Amino acid sequence: MNVLLINPPMSLDTAPRFPSFGMAYLVQELKKYGHSVEYLDVDACRYSRSEVVELIERSQPDIVGIGGLVTVYPYLHWLVPEIQRLKPGAPIILGGPVASSLREICFERFAIDFMVIGEGEVTLLELLQQLQGDRKFNAVKGIGFRENGRVVFTPDRPLMGSLDNLPRFDDTLFPMEKLLANSGGIFQIHTQRGCPSNCGFCFNAFRVVGKNVRYRRVRDVVDEIKYFKEKYREKITLFPLTGECITMNKPWILDFCQTLLRENLNINYRVTSRADTLDEERLEWMAKSGCRSISIGIESGSDKILKLMKKGATVEKGRRAIALAKKYIPSLEISIMLGYVGEDRETLAETKRFCKEIGVKPLFFHATPFPGTDLYRLALAKDKIGDEETYRMQLGLMSILRDSINLTDMPDKEAAREIGKLISEVNRHYLWRDVSSSETWRKMWLKARRDGLGKTVTKALDVLKKKLQPDSGASAGQPASGR
């Protein structure tokens, strides 16, 4: 079959930085089994709407597939009718987290014909087989479809038992030079899928059908790193290993570190972690093998809030993990989520003390209820969402750094004031630490000798302004840590 796969823009207010692994693997799998695939990546290429229309007009698909995060929901209101208008004979399949988290809603709002829920590699192939053959859609697990005026959902498809059959990521599908430039040389390596945790704020598209945690083989991950290191050379500055919590599987991470050292790859890489998946042995091997950054999902300095989040962690565990990691890894990304349900002045004061005590400036995020999460259900129950369709239509513009709704029990103005005050005080605390450091003054003196006093002072003031910004974290839809 001729398949047109479309990746809508995840967020229009930030430059694209990373490719979609999910879409890449679908394209590669479909081609492997003889399908002709045209891939239209609106997110990475940022095509205008007129360009999207032109590209769809030029295509000749038998079927159109769309996938993306829940933040693409507003864009689908434009895209799906355009596909219908331009290619009226082509059935439309919707997949990805937007489908898995809004199953019934997407069928109500959009004239889609089919839906793929959870992992799509096997499901999409089976669905296309039925479209070419007997059309016995009930035989395909993990889909939704229309039948006799109603929507039918088949039983969920279990998660793939392993990731051993995943091919090497095909970077030629994406404008990699542009993405590398936008990201500062960050080249992600797909490493792990799944998460056993139950954090209330997190929507994991795989968790809707199971909790199995799967890793790619160490050999496959290392070979992929070697290949792209050779291909892009100095354009790559960091290889983040993607997954909810890379350090969870201790034998895997030790094998990975030892393989890097044996093969003398000499790379810089980053992992995601939780406070309860770090120990001296893991950290020592990671430091030796090139780990330069760890992202740790701490989320709060209040045990009350951690319990409400269902983090399965404590403040003391987080404190110990950070102190241990600081001994080995030069850069720690500590994520802190503010404004969760139950947040008040006391919990914010606890978090502020914690943030100052740990000795690492954290990345702050505002608690944002995404459809499909426990937090969203809590926000609905507390009448914080308002009209759900209006809320969903704002998801593409909403940032987890700002613009979130007030989930606390404090009045809106008080909550905004107290959260803003916390961020400002913590930022000032670390700014003063940096400014008063003898190492900072030594570096400034060296720069002044090299670049001149005026230029050095101007640059220092620019850095100062940025550090005083109240929002400091990852861009929406790109969380800094595995949680």
Short mmCIF file of N, CA and C in Angstrom, two decimals, residues 244-399:
data_model
loop_
_atom_site.label_atom_id
_atom_site.label_comp_id
_atom_site.label_asym_id
_atom_site.label_seq_id
_atom_site.Cartn_x
_atom_site.Cartn_y
_atom_site.Cartn_z
N GLU A 244 12.43 6.39 30.12
CA GLU A 244 11.88 6.98 31.34
C GLU A 244 12.90 6.99 32.48
N CYS A 245 13.68 5.90 32.60
CA CYS A 245 14.66 5.83 33.70
C CYS A 245 15.75 4.84 33.30
N ILE A 246 16.79 5.35 32.65
CA ILE A 246 17.84 4.50 32.09
C ILE A 246 18.59 3.71 33.17
N THR A 247 18.78 4.32 34.34
CA THR A 247 19.59 3.68 35.38
C THR A 247 18.83 2.61 36.16
N MET A 248 17.59 2.35 35.79
CA MET A 248 16.76 1.40 36.53
C MET A 248 17.36 -0.01 36.50
N ASN A 249 17.85 -0.42 35.35
CA ASN A 249 18.38 -1.77 35.18
C ASN A 249 19.90 -1.73 35.40
N LYS A 250 20.34 -2.13 36.58
CA LYS A 250 21.76 -2.01 36.93
C LYS A 250 22.67 -2.85 36.04
N PRO A 251 22.35 -4.14 35.78
CA PRO A 251 23.23 -4.92 34.89
C PRO A 251 23.35 -4.29 33.51
N TRP A 252 22.25 -3.71 32.99
CA TRP A 252 22.30 -3.10 31.65
C TRP A 252 23.24 -1.89 31.65
N ILE A 253 23.07 -1.00 32.63
CA ILE A 253 23.87 0.23 32.63
C ILE A 253 25.34 -0.08 32.86
N LEU A 254 25.67 -1.09 33.70
CA LEU A 254 27.07 -1.46 33.91
C LEU A 254 27.67 -2.06 32.63
N ASP A 255 26.91 -2.90 31.94
CA ASP A 255 27.37 -3.48 30.68
C ASP A 255 27.62 -2.38 29.65
N PHE A 256 26.70 -1.41 29.59
CA PHE A 256 26.84 -0.30 28.64
C PHE A 256 28.13 0.48 28.93
N CYS A 257 28.34 0.83 30.20
CA CYS A 257 29.53 1.61 30.56
C CYS A 257 30.81 0.85 30.23
N GLN A 258 30.84 -0.42 30.56
CA GLN A 258 32.05 -1.22 30.34
C GLN A 258 32.31 -1.43 28.84
N THR A 259 31.24 -1.53 28.06
CA THR A 259 31.41 -1.66 26.61
C THR A 259 31.99 -0.37 26.01
N LEU A 260 31.49 0.77 26.45
CA LEU A 260 32.04 2.05 25.98
C LEU A 260 33.54 2.14 26.28
N LEU A 261 33.92 1.72 27.48
CA LEU A 261 35.33 1.80 27.87
C LEU A 261 36.19 0.82 27.07
N ARG A 262 35.70 -0.40 26.90
CA ARG A 262 36.46 -1.39 26.13
C ARG A 262 36.73 -0.92 24.70
N GLU A 263 35.72 -0.25 24.14
CA GLU A 263 35.84 0.17 22.74
C GLU A 263 36.37 1.60 22.58
N ASN A 264 36.70 2.21 23.73
CA ASN A 264 37.36 3.51 23.73
C ASN A 264 36.62 4.54 22.87
N LEU A 265 35.30 4.64 23.09
CA LEU A 265 34.48 5.54 22.24
C LEU A 265 34.69 7.01 22.57
N ASN A 266 34.98 7.31 23.83
CA ASN A 266 35.27 8.70 24.22
C ASN A 266 34.14 9.65 23.83
N ILE A 267 32.95 9.39 24.36
CA ILE A 267 31.79 10.24 24.08
C ILE A 267 31.31 10.88 25.38
N ASN A 268 30.48 11.89 25.23
CA ASN A 268 29.73 12.46 26.35
C ASN A 268 28.28 12.00 26.22
N TYR A 269 27.72 11.47 27.30
CA TYR A 269 26.33 11.04 27.24
C TYR A 269 25.56 11.45 28.49
N ARG A 270 24.25 11.30 28.39
CA ARG A 270 23.33 11.73 29.46
C ARG A 270 22.33 10.62 29.71
N VAL A 271 21.93 10.45 30.97
CA VAL A 271 20.92 9.45 31.30
C VAL A 271 19.82 10.07 32.15
N THR A 272 18.67 9.40 32.14
CA THR A 272 17.58 9.76 33.04
C THR A 272 17.60 8.82 34.23
N SER A 273 17.10 9.31 35.37
CA SER A 273 17.21 8.50 36.58
C SER A 273 16.13 8.89 37.59
N ARG A 274 15.98 8.06 38.58
CA ARG A 274 15.20 8.36 39.77
C ARG A 274 16.14 8.29 40.97
N ALA A 275 15.70 8.86 42.08
CA ALA A 275 16.55 8.88 43.28
C ALA A 275 16.88 7.48 43.77
N ASP A 276 15.96 6.53 43.54
CA ASP A 276 16.17 5.18 44.07
C ASP A 276 16.87 4.25 43.09
N THR A 277 17.43 4.80 42.00
CA THR A 277 18.14 3.94 41.04
C THR A 277 19.60 4.38 40.86
N LEU A 278 20.13 5.05 41.87
CA LEU A 278 21.52 5.48 41.82
C LEU A 278 22.28 4.90 43.01
N ASP A 279 23.46 4.38 42.75
CA ASP A 279 24.34 3.93 43.83
C ASP A 279 25.78 4.17 43.40
N GLU A 280 26.69 3.94 44.34
CA GLU A 280 28.10 4.25 44.11
C GLU A 280 28.67 3.50 42.88
N GLU A 281 28.33 2.21 42.76
CA GLU A 281 28.89 1.42 41.66
C GLU A 281 28.43 1.94 40.31
N ARG A 282 27.13 2.17 40.17
CA ARG A 282 26.62 2.69 38.90
C ARG A 282 27.27 4.02 38.55
N LEU A 283 27.31 4.91 39.51
CA LEU A 283 27.83 6.26 39.25
C LEU A 283 29.31 6.23 38.90
N GLU A 284 30.07 5.37 39.56
CA GLU A 284 31.51 5.29 39.29
C GLU A 284 31.76 4.83 37.85
N TRP A 285 31.04 3.80 37.40
CA TRP A 285 31.21 3.32 36.03
C TRP A 285 30.71 4.35 35.01
N MET A 286 29.61 5.02 35.33
CA MET A 286 29.08 6.03 34.42
C MET A 286 30.07 7.18 34.26
N ALA A 287 30.66 7.61 35.36
CA ALA A 287 31.63 8.71 35.30
C ALA A 287 32.84 8.32 34.46
N LYS A 288 33.32 7.08 34.64
CA LYS A 288 34.49 6.62 33.88
C LYS A 288 34.21 6.57 32.38
N SER A 289 32.97 6.24 32.02
CA SER A 289 32.66 5.96 30.61
C SER A 289 32.11 7.16 29.83
N GLY A 290 32.02 8.32 30.48
CA GLY A 290 31.65 9.52 29.73
C GLY A 290 30.31 10.13 30.06
N CYS A 291 29.66 9.67 31.13
CA CYS A 291 28.39 10.30 31.52
C CYS A 291 28.68 11.68 32.09
N ARG A 292 28.17 12.69 31.42
CA ARG A 292 28.41 14.06 31.85
C ARG A 292 27.18 14.73 32.45
N SER A 293 26.04 14.05 32.34
CA SER A 293 24.81 14.66 32.84
C SER A 293 23.81 13.58 33.25
N ILE A 294 23.20 13.79 34.39
CA ILE A 294 22.11 12.92 34.85
C ILE A 294 20.90 13.80 35.13
N SER A 295 19.77 13.37 34.62
CA SER A 295 18.50 14.05 34.92
C SER A 295 17.77 13.22 35.96
N ILE A 296 17.50 13.82 37.11
CA ILE A 296 16.86 13.11 38.22
C ILE A 296 15.50 13.75 38.51
N GLY A 297 14.46 12.94 38.42
CA GLY A 297 13.11 13.45 38.70
C GLY A 297 12.85 13.49 40.19
N ILE A 298 13.19 14.58 40.85
CA ILE A 298 12.96 14.72 42.29
C ILE A 298 11.54 15.23 42.55
N GLU A 299 11.17 16.28 41.85
CA GLU A 299 9.81 16.86 41.76
C GLU A 299 9.38 17.75 42.93
N SER A 300 9.76 17.42 44.16
CA SER A 300 9.31 18.27 45.27
C SER A 300 10.23 18.08 46.48
N GLY A 301 10.29 19.12 47.30
CA GLY A 301 11.01 19.04 48.57
C GLY A 301 10.06 18.83 49.73
N SER A 302 8.84 18.40 49.42
CA SER A 302 7.83 18.15 50.45
C SER A 302 7.36 16.71 50.36
N ASP A 303 7.47 15.96 51.44
CA ASP A 303 7.00 14.57 51.45
C ASP A 303 5.50 14.49 51.22
N LYS A 304 4.78 15.49 51.67
CA LYS A 304 3.33 15.51 51.45
C LYS A 304 3.02 15.52 49.95
N ILE A 305 3.70 16.38 49.21
CA ILE A 305 3.46 16.48 47.76
C ILE A 305 3.94 15.23 47.04
N LEU A 306 5.10 14.69 47.44
CA LEU A 306 5.59 13.46 46.81
C LEU A 306 4.60 12.32 46.98
N LYS A 307 3.96 12.27 48.13
CA LYS A 307 2.96 11.22 48.36
C LYS A 307 1.75 11.44 47.47
N LEU A 308 1.31 12.69 47.34
CA LEU A 308 0.17 12.99 46.47
C LEU A 308 0.50 12.70 45.01
N MET A 309 1.76 12.88 44.64
CA MET A 309 2.20 12.60 43.26
C MET A 309 2.33 11.10 42.98
N LYS A 310 2.33 10.28 44.03
CA LYS A 310 2.57 8.83 43.90
C LYS A 310 3.97 8.56 43.37
N LYS A 311 4.93 9.34 43.86
CA LYS A 311 6.30 9.20 43.38
C LYS A 311 6.99 7.94 43.89
N GLY A 312 6.54 7.43 45.03
CA GLY A 312 7.23 6.28 45.59
C GLY A 312 8.62 6.64 46.05
N ALA A 313 8.81 7.89 46.48
CA ALA A 313 10.12 8.38 46.93
C ALA A 313 9.91 9.34 48.10
N THR A 314 11.00 9.67 48.76
CA THR A 314 10.95 10.62 49.87
C THR A 314 11.95 11.74 49.62
N VAL A 315 11.78 12.83 50.36
CA VAL A 315 12.71 13.95 50.25
C VAL A 315 14.11 13.51 50.63
N GLU A 316 14.23 12.69 51.69
CA GLU A 316 15.54 12.26 52.15
C GLU A 316 16.24 11.39 51.11
N LYS A 317 15.49 10.52 50.44
CA LYS A 317 16.06 9.72 49.36
C LYS A 317 16.61 10.62 48.25
N GLY A 318 15.85 11.63 47.92
CA GLY A 318 16.29 12.56 46.89
C GLY A 318 17.54 13.30 47.30
N ARG A 319 17.59 13.72 48.55
CA ARG A 319 18.74 14.47 49.05
C ARG A 319 20.02 13.60 48.98
N ARG A 320 19.88 12.33 49.39
CA ARG A 320 21.04 11.42 49.39
C ARG A 320 21.50 11.13 47.96
N ALA A 321 20.53 10.93 47.05
CA ALA A 321 20.88 10.63 45.65
C ALA A 321 21.64 11.78 45.02
N ILE A 322 21.20 13.00 45.28
CA ILE A 322 21.86 14.19 44.71
C ILE A 322 23.28 14.33 45.27
N ALA A 323 23.43 14.15 46.58
CA ALA A 323 24.75 14.27 47.20
C ALA A 323 25.71 13.23 46.62
N LEU A 324 25.20 12.02 46.39
CA LEU A 324 26.03 10.96 45.83
C LEU A 324 26.40 11.26 44.37
N ALA A 325 25.42 11.66 43.58
CA ALA A 325 25.65 11.93 42.16
C ALA A 325 26.64 13.08 41.96
N LYS A 326 26.60 14.08 42.83
CA LYS A 326 27.50 15.24 42.72
C LYS A 326 28.97 14.83 42.82
N LYS A 327 29.24 13.73 43.49
CA LYS A 327 30.63 13.27 43.66
C LYS A 327 31.21 12.77 42.34
N TYR A 328 30.34 12.37 41.40
CA TYR A 328 30.83 11.70 40.20
C TYR A 328 30.49 12.42 38.89
N ILE A 329 29.33 13.03 38.82
CA ILE A 329 28.83 13.54 37.54
C ILE A 329 28.85 15.07 37.55
N PRO A 330 29.46 15.71 36.53
CA PRO A 330 29.63 17.17 36.56
C PRO A 330 28.34 17.98 36.44
N SER A 331 27.32 17.44 35.77
CA SER A 331 26.09 18.22 35.55
C SER A 331 24.87 17.42 35.98
N LEU A 332 24.13 17.95 36.92
CA LEU A 332 22.89 17.31 37.37
C LEU A 332 21.70 18.18 36.99
N GLU A 333 20.68 17.56 36.40
CA GLU A 333 19.44 18.26 36.09
C GLU A 333 18.39 17.76 37.09
N ILE A 334 18.07 18.62 38.04
CA ILE A 334 17.13 18.25 39.11
C ILE A 334 15.79 18.90 38.80
N SER A 335 14.80 18.10 38.48
CA SER A 335 13.50 18.68 38.12
C SER A 335 12.63 18.84 39.37
N ILE A 336 12.03 20.00 39.46
CA ILE A 336 11.12 20.31 40.56
C ILE A 336 9.80 20.81 39.96
N MET A 337 8.72 20.17 40.34
CA MET A 337 7.39 20.53 39.84
C MET A 337 6.63 21.32 40.91
N LEU A 338 6.17 22.47 40.53
CA LEU A 338 5.49 23.38 41.48
C LEU A 338 4.01 23.49 41.16
N GLY A 339 3.21 23.71 42.21
CA GLY A 339 1.78 23.96 42.01
C GLY A 339 0.94 22.71 41.87
N TYR A 340 1.42 21.58 42.41
CA TYR A 340 0.63 20.35 42.33
C TYR A 340 -0.60 20.45 43.22
N VAL A 341 -1.55 19.58 42.98
CA VAL A 341 -2.74 19.52 43.85
C VAL A 341 -2.27 19.30 45.29
N GLY A 342 -2.78 20.12 46.21
CA GLY A 342 -2.38 20.03 47.61
C GLY A 342 -1.25 20.97 47.99
N GLU A 343 -0.66 21.65 47.00
CA GLU A 343 0.43 22.60 47.28
C GLU A 343 -0.10 23.77 48.09
N ASP A 344 0.67 24.21 49.09
CA ASP A 344 0.30 25.39 49.87
C ASP A 344 1.58 26.11 50.29
N ARG A 345 1.44 27.12 51.09
CA ARG A 345 2.62 27.90 51.49
C ARG A 345 3.64 27.04 52.22
N GLU A 346 3.15 26.13 53.05
CA GLU A 346 4.05 25.28 53.83
C GLU A 346 4.85 24.34 52.93
N THR A 347 4.20 23.70 51.97
CA THR A 347 4.92 22.78 51.08
C THR A 347 5.88 23.54 50.17
N LEU A 348 5.48 24.73 49.75
CA LEU A 348 6.39 25.55 48.93
C LEU A 348 7.62 25.97 49.73
N ALA A 349 7.42 26.28 51.03
CA ALA A 349 8.55 26.65 51.89
C ALA A 349 9.50 25.46 52.07
N GLU A 350 8.94 24.25 52.20
CA GLU A 350 9.77 23.05 52.31
C GLU A 350 10.59 22.84 51.04
N THR A 351 9.95 23.03 49.90
CA THR A 351 10.64 22.84 48.62
C THR A 351 11.72 23.90 48.42
N LYS A 352 11.43 25.13 48.84
CA LYS A 352 12.43 26.20 48.71
C LYS A 352 13.67 25.87 49.54
N ARG A 353 13.48 25.42 50.78
CA ARG A 353 14.62 25.05 51.62
C ARG A 353 15.42 23.91 50.98
N PHE A 354 14.70 22.93 50.49
CA PHE A 354 15.35 21.78 49.85
C PHE A 354 16.20 22.23 48.66
N CYS A 355 15.63 23.08 47.81
CA CYS A 355 16.33 23.54 46.61
C CYS A 355 17.61 24.29 46.95
N LYS A 356 17.60 25.04 48.03
CA LYS A 356 18.79 25.79 48.43
C LYS A 356 19.84 24.88 49.06
N GLU A 357 19.37 23.83 49.74
CA GLU A 357 20.29 22.96 50.49
C GLU A 357 21.04 21.97 49.59
N ILE A 358 20.46 21.58 48.48
CA ILE A 358 21.06 20.50 47.69
C ILE A 358 22.31 20.92 46.92
N GLY A 359 22.51 22.24 46.74
CA GLY A 359 23.72 22.73 46.08
C GLY A 359 23.71 22.62 44.57
N VAL A 360 22.53 22.35 43.98
CA VAL A 360 22.37 22.27 42.53
C VAL A 360 21.14 23.10 42.15
N LYS A 361 21.33 24.05 41.26
CA LYS A 361 20.18 24.85 40.83
C LYS A 361 19.21 23.96 40.05
N PRO A 362 17.96 23.86 40.52
CA PRO A 362 17.02 22.95 39.86
C PRO A 362 16.36 23.56 38.64
N LEU A 363 15.71 22.70 37.86
CA LEU A 363 14.86 23.12 36.75
C LEU A 363 13.43 23.10 37.25
N PHE A 364 12.73 24.21 37.12
CA PHE A 364 11.37 24.31 37.64
C PHE A 364 10.34 24.08 36.54
N PHE A 365 9.29 23.35 36.90
CA PHE A 365 8.16 23.11 36.01
C PHE A 365 6.88 23.38 36.77
N HIS A 366 5.86 23.81 36.05
CA HIS A 366 4.54 23.96 36.66
C HIS A 366 3.74 22.69 36.42
N ALA A 367 3.05 22.24 37.43
CA ALA A 367 2.22 21.04 37.30
C ALA A 367 1.14 21.29 36.25
N THR A 368 1.15 20.48 35.22
CA THR A 368 0.21 20.64 34.11
C THR A 368 -0.57 19.35 33.93
N PRO A 369 -1.90 19.40 34.03
CA PRO A 369 -2.70 18.19 33.88
C PRO A 369 -2.89 17.83 32.41
N PHE A 370 -2.26 16.74 31.98
CA PHE A 370 -2.43 16.26 30.61
C PHE A 370 -3.48 15.16 30.59
N PRO A 371 -4.36 15.16 29.59
CA PRO A 371 -5.39 14.13 29.50
C PRO A 371 -4.79 12.73 29.60
N GLY A 372 -5.49 11.87 30.34
CA GLY A 372 -5.01 10.51 30.52
C GLY A 372 -4.24 10.30 31.80
N THR A 373 -3.92 11.38 32.52
CA THR A 373 -3.16 11.26 33.76
C THR A 373 -4.07 11.32 34.98
N ASP A 374 -3.56 10.81 36.11
CA ASP A 374 -4.29 10.95 37.38
C ASP A 374 -4.47 12.43 37.73
N LEU A 375 -3.45 13.22 37.41
CA LEU A 375 -3.54 14.65 37.72
C LEU A 375 -4.69 15.30 36.97
N TYR A 376 -4.90 14.90 35.73
CA TYR A 376 -6.02 15.45 34.96
C TYR A 376 -7.35 15.07 35.62
N ARG A 377 -7.46 13.82 36.04
CA ARG A 377 -8.70 13.38 36.69
C ARG A 377 -8.91 14.12 38.01
N LEU A 378 -7.82 14.36 38.76
CA LEU A 378 -7.94 15.13 40.00
C LEU A 378 -8.38 16.56 39.71
N ALA A 379 -7.77 17.16 38.69
CA ALA A 379 -8.12 18.54 38.32
C ALA A 379 -9.58 18.64 37.90
N LEU A 380 -10.06 17.63 37.17
CA LEU A 380 -11.48 17.61 36.79
C LEU A 380 -12.37 17.54 38.02
N ALA A 381 -12.02 16.66 38.95
CA ALA A 381 -12.82 16.47 40.16
C ALA A 381 -12.87 17.74 40.99
N LYS A 382 -11.79 18.52 40.96
CA LYS A 382 -11.72 19.77 41.72
C LYS A 382 -12.22 20.96 40.90
N ASP A 383 -12.78 20.68 39.71
CA ASP A 383 -13.35 21.71 38.84
C ASP A 383 -12.31 22.76 38.45
N LYS A 384 -11.09 22.29 38.15
CA LYS A 384 -10.01 23.19 37.77
C LYS A 384 -9.86 23.32 36.25
N ILE A 385 -10.43 22.38 35.50
CA ILE A 385 -10.23 22.35 34.06
C ILE A 385 -11.19 23.28 33.33
N GLY A 386 -12.40 23.41 33.82
CA GLY A 386 -13.42 24.18 33.11
C GLY A 386 -13.92 23.37 31.92
N ASP A 387 -14.21 24.04 30.81
CA ASP A 387 -14.67 23.34 29.62
C ASP A 387 -13.52 22.52 29.05
N GLU A 388 -13.71 21.20 28.94
CA GLU A 388 -12.62 20.32 28.55
C GLU A 388 -12.13 20.57 27.12
N GLU A 389 -13.05 20.83 26.21
CA GLU A 389 -12.63 21.05 24.83
C GLU A 389 -11.81 22.34 24.71
N THR A 390 -12.22 23.38 25.43
CA THR A 390 -11.44 24.62 25.45
C THR A 390 -10.05 24.36 26.00
N TYR A 391 -9.98 23.56 27.06
CA TYR A 391 -8.69 23.22 27.66
C TYR A 391 -7.81 22.45 26.67
N ARG A 392 -8.41 21.44 26.02
CA ARG A 392 -7.63 20.65 25.06
C ARG A 392 -7.12 21.50 23.91
N MET A 393 -7.90 22.49 23.50
CA MET A 393 -7.49 23.35 22.39
C MET A 393 -6.33 24.28 22.77
N GLN A 394 -6.07 24.42 24.06
CA GLN A 394 -4.96 25.26 24.52
C GLN A 394 -3.67 24.47 24.71
N LEU A 395 -3.74 23.13 24.59
CA LEU A 395 -2.58 22.30 24.91
C LEU A 395 -1.38 22.60 24.03
N GLY A 396 -1.62 22.96 22.77
CA GLY A 396 -0.50 23.25 21.89
C GLY A 396 0.24 24.53 22.25
N LEU A 397 -0.43 25.40 22.99
CA LEU A 397 0.18 26.67 23.38
C LEU A 397 0.69 26.64 24.81
N MET A 398 0.15 25.72 25.62
CA MET A 398 0.47 25.69 27.04
C MET A 398 1.90 25.21 27.25
N SER A 399 2.58 25.83 28.19
CA SER A 399 3.94 25.45 28.51
C SER A 399 4.00 24.89 29.91
#
